[in-house]
Amino acid sequence: MRSEQSRIPVLDGVRGFAALVVLIAHSAQILLGATFLRGLGQQGVALFFILSGFLMTWLYAERPFNRANLRTYAVHRVGRVLPLYYAVILVSLLAGSSVIWTFPFAGPREFAEHAFLLMGQQTLWTIPIEVQFYVLFPILWRDASKARPWRAITVLAVAFLSLALAIRLMGYDPPLLPMWGHCFLIGAGIALVAKRHTGGAQKRHWMGWTALALFFAAVPGLRTELGLPVGPNYWDPLTVGSSVLLFVACLYQLGPLRILDGAVPRWLGRVSYSVYLLHLPVLLTIERTDLPRGIAFMLTFAITFALAELSFRYIETPARRWIASRNSASERAVL
């Protein structure tokens, strides 16, 4: 990894690995009754959040903080996240509990919470959190442009912690940005450090094996069954810490994690957003069949990957290009 690179190809593989972890965790729990994997999906989500914080900082922190760059940033984020998300919630609203799409909303209020990106249910809870971080990231970007990015990270960290504690004291435990915001900030911090300290870590292959082993040993469900203490996933030091360690090991391609720079992991990374958003409706629909559980498990993977590829080609990519073209057209009109 070199700090002058704007794109780090292995991170596509990291994204693909995180999506695969979520898919395996949910499929194994729902179809095979593997309760010891409870919480593994949220470890994969933590990887997604760390990666998001890292990428936003890596790609934008050294760019001039001005209106033109902010506009480009907003267009890219909207085009990347929102089209497929809104397609999923619209289909979910229209389909209800139909035979071929089992991902219903409880009512108009729940749909509105999703539509206005306030909070989400089931796997959709992560998208409002992601978008809310995108809205706050310019605070960090602005301070980074003034050579003081750690000030913004500190301010945001204190704000997230204070809000999370207040929410917990009120007796609530909803999936909100204050609960998971530290994952984004950790990713941002890793990016700031990585830009200034490159090389050297690649020879520590044992760290890759250790990070991978710790990631799976830290699964909350497994620790629960072993009688070990487990806290809320977003604050549990092993749940979050193992995800951070694994991300760093992936970033430097240590030991077995070099495989994430291969063609298949990187393809999975390209379609990972579709895999994440579409796998649960597929899984819940297949669960309702009388298929043997092993066949249902494999069929879930096959259908999810096929739909993800189609979604990437015919929904995500065209929508992103259309949004980018609208932005370009509006810029030319202003000029």
mmCIF file of C-alpha atoms in Angstrom:
data_model
loop_
_atom_site.group_PDB
_atom_site.id
_atom_site.type_symbol
_atom_site.label_atom_id
_atom_site.label_comp_id
_atom_site.label_asym_id
_atom_site.label_seq_id
_atom_site.Cartn_x
_atom_site.Cartn_y
_atom_site.Cartn_z
ATOM 1 C CA MET A 1 0.000 0.000 0.000
ATOM 2 C CA ARG A 2 1.325 3.438 -0.930
ATOM 3 C CA SER A 3 -0.004 6.657 0.532
ATOM 4 C CA GLU A 4 0.011 8.385 -2.856
ATOM 5 C CA GLN A 5 -2.539 5.957 -4.251
ATOM 6 C CA SER A 6 -6.063 7.325 -4.382
ATOM 7 C CA ARG A 7 -7.480 3.815 -4.833
ATOM 8 C CA ILE A 8 -6.449 0.757 -2.830
ATOM 9 C CA PRO A 9 -7.669 -2.316 -4.754
ATOM 10 C CA VAL A 10 -7.523 -4.690 -1.785
ATOM 11 C CA LEU A 11 -10.263 -2.682 -0.081
ATOM 12 C CA ASP A 12 -12.728 -4.028 -2.646
ATOM 13 C CA GLY A 13 -11.810 -7.445 -1.272
ATOM 14 C CA VAL A 14 -12.311 -6.226 2.296
ATOM 15 C CA ARG A 15 -15.781 -5.007 1.372
ATOM 16 C CA GLY A 16 -16.507 -8.352 -0.253
ATOM 17 C CA PHE A 17 -15.277 -10.221 2.819
ATOM 18 C CA ALA A 18 -17.528 -8.133 5.076
ATOM 19 C CA ALA A 19 -20.557 -8.822 2.862
ATOM 20 C CA LEU A 20 -19.748 -12.543 2.837
ATOM 21 C CA VAL A 21 -19.479 -12.567 6.634
ATOM 22 C CA VAL A 22 -22.944 -11.006 6.947
ATOM 23 C CA LEU A 23 -24.406 -13.435 4.407
ATOM 24 C CA ILE A 24 -22.886 -16.480 6.116
ATOM 25 C CA ALA A 25 -23.937 -15.321 9.570
ATOM 26 C CA HIS A 26 -27.573 -14.705 8.676
ATOM 27 C CA SER A 27 -27.931 -17.801 6.488
ATOM 28 C CA ALA A 28 -26.360 -20.111 9.048
ATOM 29 C CA GLN A 29 -28.489 -18.754 11.889
ATOM 30 C CA ILE A 30 -31.823 -18.753 10.045
ATOM 31 C CA LEU A 31 -31.452 -21.939 7.991
ATOM 32 C CA LEU A 32 -29.083 -24.066 10.079
ATOM 33 C CA GLY A 33 -29.841 -22.837 13.596
ATOM 34 C CA ALA A 34 -26.221 -21.846 14.225
ATOM 35 C CA THR A 35 -26.896 -19.647 17.265
ATOM 36 C CA PHE A 36 -23.198 -19.521 18.100
ATOM 37 C CA LEU A 37 -22.817 -17.157 15.109
ATOM 38 C CA ARG A 38 -25.100 -14.529 16.655
ATOM 39 C CA GLY A 39 -23.383 -11.167 16.364
ATOM 40 C CA LEU A 40 -21.029 -12.203 13.561
ATOM 41 C CA GLY A 41 -23.117 -10.191 11.108
ATOM 42 C CA GLN A 42 -22.593 -7.039 13.167
ATOM 43 C CA GLN A 43 -18.851 -7.691 13.161
ATOM 44 C CA GLY A 44 -19.117 -7.609 9.375
ATOM 45 C CA VAL A 45 -21.087 -4.355 9.652
ATOM 46 C CA ALA A 46 -18.360 -2.919 11.896
ATOM 47 C CA LEU A 47 -15.881 -3.727 9.117
ATOM 48 C CA PHE A 48 -18.109 -1.863 6.648
ATOM 49 C CA PHE A 49 -18.255 1.190 8.923
ATOM 50 C CA ILE A 50 -14.500 1.197 9.576
ATOM 51 C CA LEU A 51 -13.875 0.879 5.852
ATOM 52 C CA SER A 52 -16.279 3.739 5.119
ATOM 53 C CA GLY A 53 -14.577 6.072 7.585
ATOM 54 C CA PHE A 54 -11.192 5.085 6.170
ATOM 55 C CA LEU A 55 -12.175 5.630 2.530
ATOM 56 C CA MET A 56 -13.869 8.974 3.070
ATOM 57 C CA THR A 57 -10.773 10.277 4.856
ATOM 58 C CA TRP A 58 -8.304 8.671 2.448
ATOM 59 C CA LEU A 59 -10.061 10.023 -0.622
ATOM 60 C CA TYR A 60 -11.138 13.491 0.526
ATOM 61 C CA ALA A 61 -9.144 14.738 3.535
ATOM 62 C CA GLU A 62 -6.327 16.176 1.398
ATOM 63 C CA ARG A 63 -8.588 17.688 -1.248
ATOM 64 C CA PRO A 64 -9.444 21.398 -1.054
ATOM 65 C CA PHE A 65 -12.540 21.974 1.022
ATOM 66 C CA ASN A 66 -14.666 24.038 -1.324
ATOM 67 C CA ARG A 67 -18.136 24.110 -2.820
ATOM 68 C CA ALA A 68 -17.201 22.285 -6.026
ATOM 69 C CA ASN A 69 -15.555 19.385 -4.194
ATOM 70 C CA LEU A 70 -18.394 19.214 -1.685
ATOM 71 C CA ARG A 71 -20.862 18.967 -4.533
ATOM 72 C CA THR A 72 -18.878 16.167 -6.175
ATOM 73 C CA TYR A 73 -18.629 14.374 -2.847
ATOM 74 C CA ALA A 74 -22.391 14.606 -2.263
ATOM 75 C CA VAL A 75 -23.224 13.404 -5.786
ATOM 76 C CA HIS A 76 -20.917 10.404 -5.465
ATOM 77 C CA ARG A 77 -22.328 9.434 -2.067
ATOM 78 C CA VAL A 78 -25.945 9.806 -3.200
ATOM 79 C CA GLY A 79 -25.301 7.840 -6.378
ATOM 80 C CA ARG A 80 -23.531 5.074 -4.508
ATOM 81 C CA VAL A 81 -26.017 4.462 -1.706
ATOM 82 C CA LEU A 82 -29.520 5.778 -2.278
ATOM 83 C CA PRO A 83 -30.879 4.395 -5.595
ATOM 84 C CA LEU A 84 -30.773 0.713 -4.625
ATOM 85 C CA TYR A 85 -31.788 1.485 -1.045
ATOM 86 C CA TYR A 86 -34.939 3.297 -2.159
ATOM 87 C CA ALA A 87 -35.661 0.572 -4.691
ATOM 88 C CA VAL A 88 -35.552 -2.011 -1.903
ATOM 89 C CA ILE A 89 -37.807 -0.108 0.493
ATOM 90 C CA LEU A 90 -40.285 0.677 -2.295
ATOM 91 C CA VAL A 91 -40.490 -2.974 -3.351
ATOM 92 C CA SER A 92 -40.807 -3.948 0.297
ATOM 93 C CA LEU A 93 -43.703 -1.541 0.763
ATOM 94 C CA LEU A 94 -45.531 -2.752 -2.334
ATOM 95 C CA ALA A 95 -44.852 -6.456 -1.830
ATOM 96 C CA GLY A 96 -45.673 -6.661 1.878
ATOM 97 C CA SER A 97 -45.473 -10.324 2.886
ATOM 98 C CA SER A 98 -45.805 -11.783 -0.592
ATOM 99 C CA VAL A 99 -44.526 -15.232 -1.460
ATOM 100 C CA ILE A 100 -41.507 -13.985 -3.403
ATOM 101 C CA TRP A 101 -40.464 -11.004 -1.231
ATOM 102 C CA THR A 102 -40.591 -11.300 2.530
ATOM 103 C CA PHE A 103 -39.343 -7.975 3.850
ATOM 104 C CA PRO A 104 -42.422 -6.063 5.037
ATOM 105 C CA PHE A 105 -42.744 -2.809 6.951
ATOM 106 C CA ALA A 106 -44.819 -2.739 10.121
ATOM 107 C CA GLY A 107 -46.717 0.319 8.926
ATOM 108 C CA PRO A 108 -46.504 3.872 7.514
ATOM 109 C CA ARG A 109 -44.390 5.150 10.405
ATOM 110 C CA GLU A 110 -41.725 2.501 9.901
ATOM 111 C CA PHE A 111 -41.683 3.192 6.161
ATOM 112 C CA ALA A 112 -41.279 6.924 6.835
ATOM 113 C CA GLU A 113 -38.349 6.246 9.182
ATOM 114 C CA HIS A 114 -36.622 4.396 6.375
ATOM 115 C CA ALA A 115 -37.570 6.852 3.638
ATOM 116 C CA PHE A 116 -36.278 9.858 5.587
ATOM 117 C CA LEU A 117 -33.151 7.951 6.682
ATOM 118 C CA LEU A 118 -33.908 8.322 10.372
ATOM 119 C CA MET A 119 -33.433 4.662 11.306
ATOM 120 C CA GLY A 120 -33.992 1.238 9.810
ATOM 121 C CA GLN A 121 -35.049 -2.283 10.682
ATOM 122 C CA GLN A 122 -33.468 -5.656 9.973
ATOM 123 C CA THR A 123 -30.450 -5.213 7.681
ATOM 124 C CA LEU A 124 -31.651 -1.778 6.529
ATOM 125 C CA TRP A 125 -30.631 -0.190 9.840
ATOM 126 C CA THR A 126 -27.090 0.384 8.596
ATOM 127 C CA ILE A 127 -27.985 2.635 5.645
ATOM 128 C CA PRO A 128 -29.403 5.610 7.611
ATOM 129 C CA ILE A 129 -26.346 5.399 9.881
ATOM 130 C CA GLU A 130 -24.016 5.400 6.865
ATOM 131 C CA VAL A 131 -25.757 8.379 5.256
ATOM 132 C CA GLN A 132 -25.798 10.321 8.527
ATOM 133 C CA PHE A 133 -22.041 9.863 8.767
ATOM 134 C CA TYR A 134 -21.696 11.145 5.189
ATOM 135 C CA VAL A 135 -23.561 14.286 6.273
ATOM 136 C CA LEU A 136 -21.179 14.814 9.195
ATOM 137 C CA PHE A 137 -17.956 13.931 7.366
ATOM 138 C CA PRO A 138 -17.446 17.469 5.948
ATOM 139 C CA ILE A 139 -16.782 18.586 9.537
ATOM 140 C CA LEU A 140 -13.743 16.310 9.577
ATOM 141 C CA TRP A 141 -12.847 17.281 6.011
ATOM 142 C CA ARG A 142 -12.930 20.992 6.851
ATOM 143 C CA ASP A 143 -10.620 20.524 9.830
ATOM 144 C CA ALA A 144 -8.323 18.262 7.786
ATOM 145 C CA SER A 145 -7.991 21.062 5.213
ATOM 146 C CA LYS A 146 -6.731 23.231 8.086
ATOM 147 C CA ALA A 147 -4.257 20.512 9.198
ATOM 148 C CA ARG A 148 -6.183 19.688 12.360
ATOM 149 C CA PRO A 149 -8.257 16.570 11.551
ATOM 150 C CA TRP A 150 -7.823 15.088 15.024
ATOM 151 C CA ARG A 151 -9.767 17.969 16.511
ATOM 152 C CA ALA A 152 -12.849 17.030 14.470
ATOM 153 C CA ILE A 153 -12.435 13.350 15.315
ATOM 154 C CA THR A 154 -12.242 14.205 19.015
ATOM 155 C CA VAL A 155 -15.291 16.493 18.904
ATOM 156 C CA LEU A 156 -17.351 13.930 17.021
ATOM 157 C CA ALA A 157 -16.226 11.119 19.330
ATOM 158 C CA VAL A 158 -17.280 13.072 22.419
ATOM 159 C CA ALA A 159 -20.612 13.956 20.803
ATOM 160 C CA PHE A 160 -21.311 10.341 19.822
ATOM 161 C CA LEU A 161 -20.401 9.036 23.264
ATOM 162 C CA SER A 162 -22.512 11.630 25.067
ATOM 163 C CA LEU A 163 -25.556 10.949 22.899
ATOM 164 C CA ALA A 164 -25.136 7.184 23.169
ATOM 165 C CA LEU A 165 -24.937 7.351 26.965
ATOM 166 C CA ALA A 166 -28.001 9.608 27.116
ATOM 167 C CA ILE A 167 -29.982 7.214 24.894
ATOM 168 C CA ARG A 168 -28.955 4.240 27.008
ATOM 169 C CA LEU A 169 -29.868 6.035 30.237
ATOM 170 C CA MET A 170 -33.354 6.619 28.835
ATOM 171 C CA GLY A 171 -33.717 2.854 28.493
ATOM 172 C CA TYR A 172 -33.448 2.687 24.707
ATOM 173 C CA ASP A 173 -31.018 0.719 22.574
ATOM 174 C CA PRO A 174 -31.867 1.608 18.962
ATOM 175 C CA PRO A 175 -29.425 1.205 16.051
ATOM 176 C CA LEU A 176 -28.384 4.846 15.696
ATOM 177 C CA LEU A 177 -25.239 6.676 14.585
ATOM 178 C CA PRO A 178 -24.122 7.594 18.145
ATOM 179 C CA MET A 179 -23.893 3.864 18.953
ATOM 180 C CA TRP A 180 -21.712 3.031 15.942
ATOM 181 C CA GLY A 181 -20.092 6.360 15.103
ATOM 182 C CA HIS A 182 -16.776 5.420 16.711
ATOM 183 C CA CYS A 183 -16.251 2.752 14.019
ATOM 184 C CA PHE A 184 -16.258 5.435 11.314
ATOM 185 C CA LEU A 185 -13.922 7.611 13.366
ATOM 186 C CA ILE A 186 -11.532 4.727 13.966
ATOM 187 C CA GLY A 187 -11.437 4.145 10.214
ATOM 188 C CA ALA A 188 -10.741 7.837 9.681
ATOM 189 C CA GLY A 189 -7.917 7.723 12.218
ATOM 190 C CA ILE A 190 -6.377 4.680 10.516
ATOM 191 C CA ALA A 191 -6.409 6.567 7.200
ATOM 192 C CA LEU A 192 -4.665 9.583 8.721
ATOM 193 C CA VAL A 193 -1.961 7.383 10.228
ATOM 194 C CA ALA A 194 -1.584 5.231 7.089
ATOM 195 C CA LYS A 195 -0.934 8.314 4.953
ATOM 196 C CA ARG A 196 2.093 9.143 7.071
ATOM 197 C CA HIS A 197 3.446 5.724 7.970
ATOM 198 C CA THR A 198 3.748 3.298 5.074
ATOM 199 C CA GLY A 199 5.646 0.042 4.635
ATOM 200 C CA GLY A 200 7.162 -2.295 7.196
ATOM 201 C CA ALA A 201 4.024 -4.122 8.288
ATOM 202 C CA GLN A 202 3.841 -6.358 5.210
ATOM 203 C CA LYS A 203 6.448 -8.759 6.598
ATOM 204 C CA ARG A 204 4.462 -9.520 9.747
ATOM 205 C CA HIS A 205 2.506 -12.420 8.297
ATOM 206 C CA TRP A 206 1.664 -13.805 11.723
ATOM 207 C CA MET A 207 -0.439 -10.702 12.386
ATOM 208 C CA GLY A 208 -2.763 -11.655 9.538
ATOM 209 C CA TRP A 209 -3.370 -15.127 10.937
ATOM 210 C CA THR A 210 -3.813 -13.706 14.442
ATOM 211 C CA ALA A 211 -6.300 -11.052 13.291
ATOM 212 C CA LEU A 212 -8.338 -13.607 11.344
ATOM 213 C CA ALA A 213 -8.413 -16.072 14.246
ATOM 214 C CA LEU A 214 -9.340 -13.378 16.776
ATOM 215 C CA PHE A 215 -12.142 -12.072 14.527
ATOM 216 C CA PHE A 216 -13.920 -15.429 14.532
ATOM 217 C CA ALA A 217 -13.038 -16.256 18.134
ATOM 218 C CA ALA A 218 -14.630 -12.954 19.225
ATOM 219 C CA VAL A 219 -18.089 -13.792 17.805
ATOM 220 C CA PRO A 220 -20.566 -12.754 20.560
ATOM 221 C CA GLY A 221 -22.743 -15.852 20.158
ATOM 222 C CA LEU A 222 -19.765 -18.156 20.554
ATOM 223 C CA ARG A 223 -18.572 -16.315 23.661
ATOM 224 C CA THR A 224 -22.087 -16.473 25.118
ATOM 225 C CA GLU A 225 -22.226 -20.241 24.655
ATOM 226 C CA LEU A 226 -18.811 -20.534 26.312
ATOM 227 C CA GLY A 227 -20.037 -18.512 29.295
ATOM 228 C CA LEU A 228 -17.764 -15.548 28.571
ATOM 229 C CA PRO A 229 -18.879 -11.927 29.133
ATOM 230 C CA VAL A 230 -20.421 -10.132 26.156
ATOM 231 C CA GLY A 231 -21.483 -6.489 25.926
ATOM 232 C CA PRO A 232 -23.539 -4.607 23.333
ATOM 233 C CA ASN A 233 -21.923 -5.299 19.969
ATOM 234 C CA TYR A 234 -21.220 -1.640 19.236
ATOM 235 C CA TRP A 235 -19.303 -1.171 22.504
ATOM 236 C CA ASP A 236 -17.981 -4.649 23.203
ATOM 237 C CA PRO A 237 -14.161 -4.301 23.053
ATOM 238 C CA LEU A 238 -13.657 -7.716 21.442
ATOM 239 C CA THR A 239 -16.418 -7.273 18.868
ATOM 240 C CA VAL A 240 -15.140 -3.866 17.745
ATOM 241 C CA GLY A 241 -11.464 -4.462 18.507
ATOM 242 C CA SER A 242 -11.269 -7.661 16.471
ATOM 243 C CA SER A 243 -12.868 -5.870 13.505
ATOM 244 C CA VAL A 244 -10.357 -3.010 13.766
ATOM 245 C CA LEU A 245 -7.403 -5.403 13.956
ATOM 246 C CA LEU A 246 -8.688 -7.407 10.999
ATOM 247 C CA PHE A 247 -9.198 -4.263 8.922
ATOM 248 C CA VAL A 248 -5.612 -3.135 9.513
ATOM 249 C CA ALA A 249 -4.310 -6.606 8.679
ATOM 250 C CA CYS A 250 -6.397 -6.591 5.478
ATOM 251 C CA LEU A 251 -5.186 -3.110 4.576
ATOM 252 C CA TYR A 252 -1.561 -4.298 4.624
ATOM 253 C CA GLN A 253 -2.444 -7.722 3.161
ATOM 254 C CA LEU A 254 -0.819 -9.629 5.986
ATOM 255 C CA GLY A 255 -0.497 -13.400 5.756
ATOM 256 C CA PRO A 256 -3.621 -15.139 4.366
ATOM 257 C CA LEU A 257 -5.399 -11.811 3.869
ATOM 258 C CA ARG A 258 -3.421 -11.225 0.682
ATOM 259 C CA ILE A 259 -6.085 -13.332 -1.002
ATOM 260 C CA LEU A 260 -8.487 -10.393 -0.697
ATOM 261 C CA ASP A 261 -6.618 -8.704 -3.554
ATOM 262 C CA GLY A 262 -7.702 -11.532 -5.861
ATOM 263 C CA ALA A 263 -10.262 -11.324 -8.641
ATOM 264 C CA VAL A 264 -13.101 -13.149 -6.858
ATOM 265 C CA PRO A 265 -12.953 -11.167 -3.562
ATOM 266 C CA ARG A 266 -12.733 -7.931 -5.507
ATOM 267 C CA TRP A 267 -15.725 -8.901 -7.663
ATOM 268 C CA LEU A 268 -17.641 -9.684 -4.493
ATOM 269 C CA GLY A 269 -16.624 -6.269 -3.205
ATOM 270 C CA ARG A 270 -18.039 -4.579 -6.306
ATOM 271 C CA VAL A 271 -21.429 -6.220 -5.806
ATOM 272 C CA SER A 272 -21.265 -6.184 -1.993
ATOM 273 C CA TYR A 273 -23.855 -3.446 -1.549
ATOM 274 C CA SER A 274 -26.401 -5.427 -3.539
ATOM 275 C CA VAL A 275 -25.442 -8.597 -1.659
ATOM 276 C CA TYR A 276 -26.010 -6.813 1.620
ATOM 277 C CA LEU A 277 -29.384 -5.277 0.720
ATOM 278 C CA LEU A 278 -30.839 -8.241 -1.168
ATOM 279 C CA HIS A 279 -29.674 -11.279 0.773
ATOM 280 C CA LEU A 280 -32.216 -11.088 3.593
ATOM 281 C CA PRO A 281 -35.352 -10.968 1.400
ATOM 282 C CA VAL A 282 -33.923 -13.929 -0.529
ATOM 283 C CA LEU A 283 -33.088 -15.761 2.677
ATOM 284 C CA LEU A 284 -36.461 -15.177 4.324
ATOM 285 C CA THR A 285 -38.270 -16.285 1.188
ATOM 286 C CA ILE A 286 -36.246 -19.502 0.876
ATOM 287 C CA GLU A 287 -36.757 -20.191 4.572
ATOM 288 C CA ARG A 288 -40.481 -20.567 3.891
ATOM 289 C CA THR A 289 -39.898 -23.451 1.481
ATOM 290 C CA ASP A 290 -39.682 -27.155 2.329
ATOM 291 C CA LEU A 291 -36.226 -27.515 0.823
ATOM 292 C CA PRO A 292 -33.590 -29.414 2.830
ATOM 293 C CA ARG A 293 -31.668 -26.905 4.886
ATOM 294 C CA GLY A 294 -28.330 -27.583 3.195
ATOM 295 C CA ILE A 295 -29.794 -27.057 -0.271
ATOM 296 C CA ALA A 296 -31.635 -23.957 0.941
ATOM 297 C CA PHE A 297 -28.333 -22.602 2.304
ATOM 298 C CA MET A 298 -26.529 -23.062 -1.028
ATOM 299 C CA LEU A 299 -29.515 -21.753 -3.005
ATOM 300 C CA THR A 300 -29.545 -18.589 -0.893
ATOM 301 C CA PHE A 301 -25.944 -17.896 -1.898
ATOM 302 C CA ALA A 302 -26.544 -18.672 -5.581
ATOM 303 C CA ILE A 303 -29.649 -16.490 -5.900
ATOM 304 C CA THR A 304 -28.156 -13.654 -3.846
ATOM 305 C CA PHE A 305 -24.991 -13.499 -5.958
ATOM 306 C CA ALA A 306 -26.974 -13.679 -9.205
ATOM 307 C CA LEU A 307 -29.357 -10.911 -8.129
ATOM 308 C CA ALA A 308 -26.431 -8.830 -6.846
ATOM 309 C CA GLU A 309 -24.676 -8.995 -10.215
ATOM 310 C CA LEU A 310 -27.885 -8.058 -12.041
ATOM 311 C CA SER A 311 -28.583 -5.263 -9.565
ATOM 312 C CA PHE A 312 -25.053 -3.894 -9.927
ATOM 313 C CA ARG A 313 -25.284 -3.898 -13.716
ATOM 314 C CA TYR A 314 -28.828 -2.701 -14.234
ATOM 315 C CA ILE A 315 -29.676 -0.628 -11.152
ATOM 316 C CA GLU A 316 -26.609 0.577 -9.258
ATOM 317 C CA THR A 317 -24.324 1.433 -12.186
ATOM 318 C CA PRO A 318 -26.926 3.099 -14.450
ATOM 319 C CA ALA A 319 -28.352 5.085 -11.522
ATOM 320 C CA ARG A 320 -24.911 6.265 -10.493
ATOM 321 C CA ARG A 321 -24.080 7.337 -14.045
ATOM 322 C CA TRP A 322 -27.407 9.123 -14.454
ATOM 323 C CA ILE A 323 -26.957 11.063 -11.209
ATOM 324 C CA ALA A 324 -23.389 11.978 -12.190
ATOM 325 C CA SER A 325 -24.563 13.127 -15.637
ATOM 326 C CA ARG A 326 -27.282 15.304 -14.080
ATOM 327 C CA ASN A 327 -24.641 16.933 -11.913
ATOM 328 C CA SER A 328 -22.378 17.526 -14.907
ATOM 329 C CA ALA A 329 -25.260 18.999 -16.865
ATOM 330 C CA SER A 330 -26.186 21.382 -14.062
ATOM 331 C CA GLU A 331 -22.564 22.489 -13.724
ATOM 332 C CA ARG A 332 -22.384 23.257 -17.453
ATOM 333 C CA ALA A 333 -25.651 25.208 -17.188
ATOM 334 C CA VAL A 334 -24.165 27.374 -14.436
ATOM 335 C CA LEU A 335 -21.079 28.036 -16.510
#
